[in-house]
């Protein structure tokens, strides 16, 4: 699993760098989502939820990948691994939230069905958008490194 140009970086350090990047990207995604919910009561900026929450996995991954220099040509495999880890994190978060919500509230059958749909679709969406954001960020950072 070679992800960085430097040959002196060990495999364990590469994995730590990747996990650090994933957690930073996930944090950016959660912060963007929280900020959009804070803006919910303001009538003029209701559109923030329509744009910020769906784009937050892409934006977080793009920002982190663009700042990480030294990635080699394995853009696709790195992006897919990054997206897989982000999807797993999203799945864990959504499942925990669903369990807490079902314990706190007495949910109807229809609401439980919608919750299970969110459990399946949410991680797929987060994983694919973060993989795309990572790949695009890596390609943009390579372009800025090559261009004078």
Coordinates of C-alpha atoms in Angstrom, one line a residue:
X1 CA 0.0 0.0 0.0
X2 CA 2.2 2.8 -1.3
X3 CA 0.4 6.2 -1.0
X4 CA 3.2 8.7 -0.5
X5 CA 6.2 9.6 -2.6
X6 CA 8.7 9.5 0.2
X7 CA 10.1 6.0 0.5
X8 CA 11.2 6.5 4.1
X9 CA 7.6 6.7 5.4
X10 CA 6.7 3.3 6.8
X11 CA 3.4 1.5 6.0
X12 CA 2.1 2.1 9.5
X13 CA 2.8 5.9 9.2
X14 CA 1.0 5.9 5.9
X15 CA -2.0 4.3 7.4
X16 CA -1.9 6.8 10.3
X17 CA -1.8 9.7 7.8
X18 CA -4.7 8.3 5.9
X19 CA -6.8 7.8 9.1
X20 CA -5.9 11.2 10.3
X21 CA -7.0 12.7 7.0
X22 CA -10.3 10.7 7.2
X23 CA -11.1 11.9 10.7
X24 CA -10.3 15.5 9.7
X25 CA -12.5 15.3 6.7
X26 CA -15.3 13.7 8.8
X27 CA -14.9 16.5 11.3
X28 CA -15.3 19.1 8.6
X29 CA -18.4 17.3 7.3
X30 CA -20.0 17.3 10.8
X31 CA -19.1 20.9 11.4
X32 CA -20.6 22.0 8.1
X33 CA -23.8 20.0 8.9
X34 CA -24.0 21.4 12.4
X35 CA -23.6 25.0 11.1
X36 CA -26.4 24.5 8.6
X37 CA -28.7 23.3 11.3
X38 CA -27.8 26.3 13.4
X39 CA -28.9 28.5 10.5
X40 CA -32.3 26.6 10.2
X41 CA -34.3 29.2 12.3
X42 CA -33.2 32.1 10.0
X43 CA -35.8 32.3 7.3
X44 CA -33.6 33.7 4.6
X45 CA -30.9 31.0 4.7
X46 CA -33.1 27.9 4.7
X47 CA -31.4 27.0 1.4
X48 CA -28.2 26.3 3.3
X49 CA -29.5 22.9 4.3
X50 CA -30.3 22.1 0.7
X51 CA -26.8 22.8 -0.4
X52 CA -24.4 22.4 2.6
X53 CA -25.4 19.0 4.0
X54 CA -25.4 17.1 0.6
X55 CA -22.1 18.7 -0.4
X56 CA -20.3 18.4 3.0
X57 CA -18.7 15.0 2.4
X58 CA -17.3 16.2 -1.0
X59 CA -16.1 19.5 0.4
X60 CA -14.5 18.0 3.5
X61 CA -12.6 15.4 1.5
X62 CA -11.6 17.9 -1.2
X63 CA -10.1 20.3 1.4
X64 CA -8.1 17.6 3.1
X65 CA -6.9 16.0 -0.1
X66 CA -5.9 19.3 -1.6
X67 CA -3.7 20.1 1.5
X68 CA -2.1 16.7 1.5
X69 CA 0.9 16.9 -0.9
X70 CA 3.1 14.0 -1.8
X71 CA 0.4 11.6 -3.0
X72 CA 1.6 9.4 -5.9
X73 CA -0.4 8.3 -9.0
X74 CA -2.6 6.0 -7.1
X75 CA -5.4 8.6 -7.0
X76 CA -8.2 6.2 -7.6
X77 CA -7.2 3.5 -5.1
X78 CA -6.5 6.2 -2.4
X79 CA -9.9 7.9 -3.1
X80 CA -11.7 4.6 -2.9
X81 CA -10.1 3.6 0.4
X82 CA -10.8 7.1 1.8
X83 CA -14.4 6.8 0.7
X84 CA -14.7 3.3 2.2
X85 CA -13.5 4.5 5.6
X86 CA -15.7 7.6 5.5
X87 CA -18.7 5.4 4.6
X88 CA -18.0 3.1 7.5
X89 CA -17.7 6.1 9.8
X90 CA -21.0 7.4 8.5
X91 CA -22.7 4.0 8.9
X92 CA -21.5 3.8 12.5
X93 CA -22.8 7.3 13.2
X94 CA -26.1 6.7 11.6
X95 CA -26.7 3.4 13.3
X96 CA -25.8 4.8 16.7
X97 CA -28.1 7.8 16.0
X98 CA -30.9 5.5 14.9
X99 CA -30.6 3.3 18.0
X100 CA -30.6 6.3 20.3
X101 CA -33.6 7.8 18.5
X102 CA -35.5 4.5 18.6
X103 CA -34.8 4.2 22.4
X104 CA -35.9 7.8 23.1
X105 CA -39.0 7.9 21.0
X106 CA -41.7 5.4 20.2
X107 CA -41.3 5.3 16.4
X108 CA -44.1 4.2 14.1
X109 CA -43.5 1.4 11.6
X110 CA -43.3 3.8 8.7
X111 CA -40.7 5.9 10.5
X112 CA -38.6 2.8 11.3
X113 CA -38.7 1.9 7.6
X114 CA -37.4 5.3 6.6
X115 CA -34.7 5.0 9.3
X116 CA -33.5 1.7 7.8
X117 CA -33.5 3.3 4.3
X118 CA -31.3 6.1 5.7
X119 CA -29.0 3.5 7.3
X120 CA -28.4 1.9 3.9
X121 CA -28.4 5.0 1.6
X122 CA -26.5 7.5 3.9
X123 CA -23.2 5.6 4.1
X124 CA -23.2 4.9 0.4
X125 CA -23.7 8.6 -0.4
X126 CA -21.1 9.8 2.1
X127 CA -18.6 7.2 0.9
X128 CA -19.0 7.9 -2.8
X129 CA -19.0 11.7 -2.4
X130 CA -16.0 11.7 -0.2
X131 CA -14.2 9.4 -2.6
X132 CA -14.9 11.8 -5.5
X133 CA -13.9 14.8 -3.4
X134 CA -10.6 13.1 -2.4
X135 CA -9.8 12.1 -6.0
X136 CA -10.6 15.6 -7.3
X137 CA -8.6 17.2 -4.5
X138 CA -5.5 15.0 -5.2
X139 CA -5.8 15.8 -9.0
X140 CA -6.1 19.6 -8.3
X141 CA -3.1 19.5 -5.9
X142 CA -1.0 17.6 -8.5
X143 CA -2.0 20.3 -11.0
X144 CA -0.9 23.1 -8.8
X145 CA 2.4 21.3 -8.0
X146 CA 3.2 20.9 -11.6
X147 CA 2.1 24.3 -12.7
X148 CA 4.5 27.2 -11.9

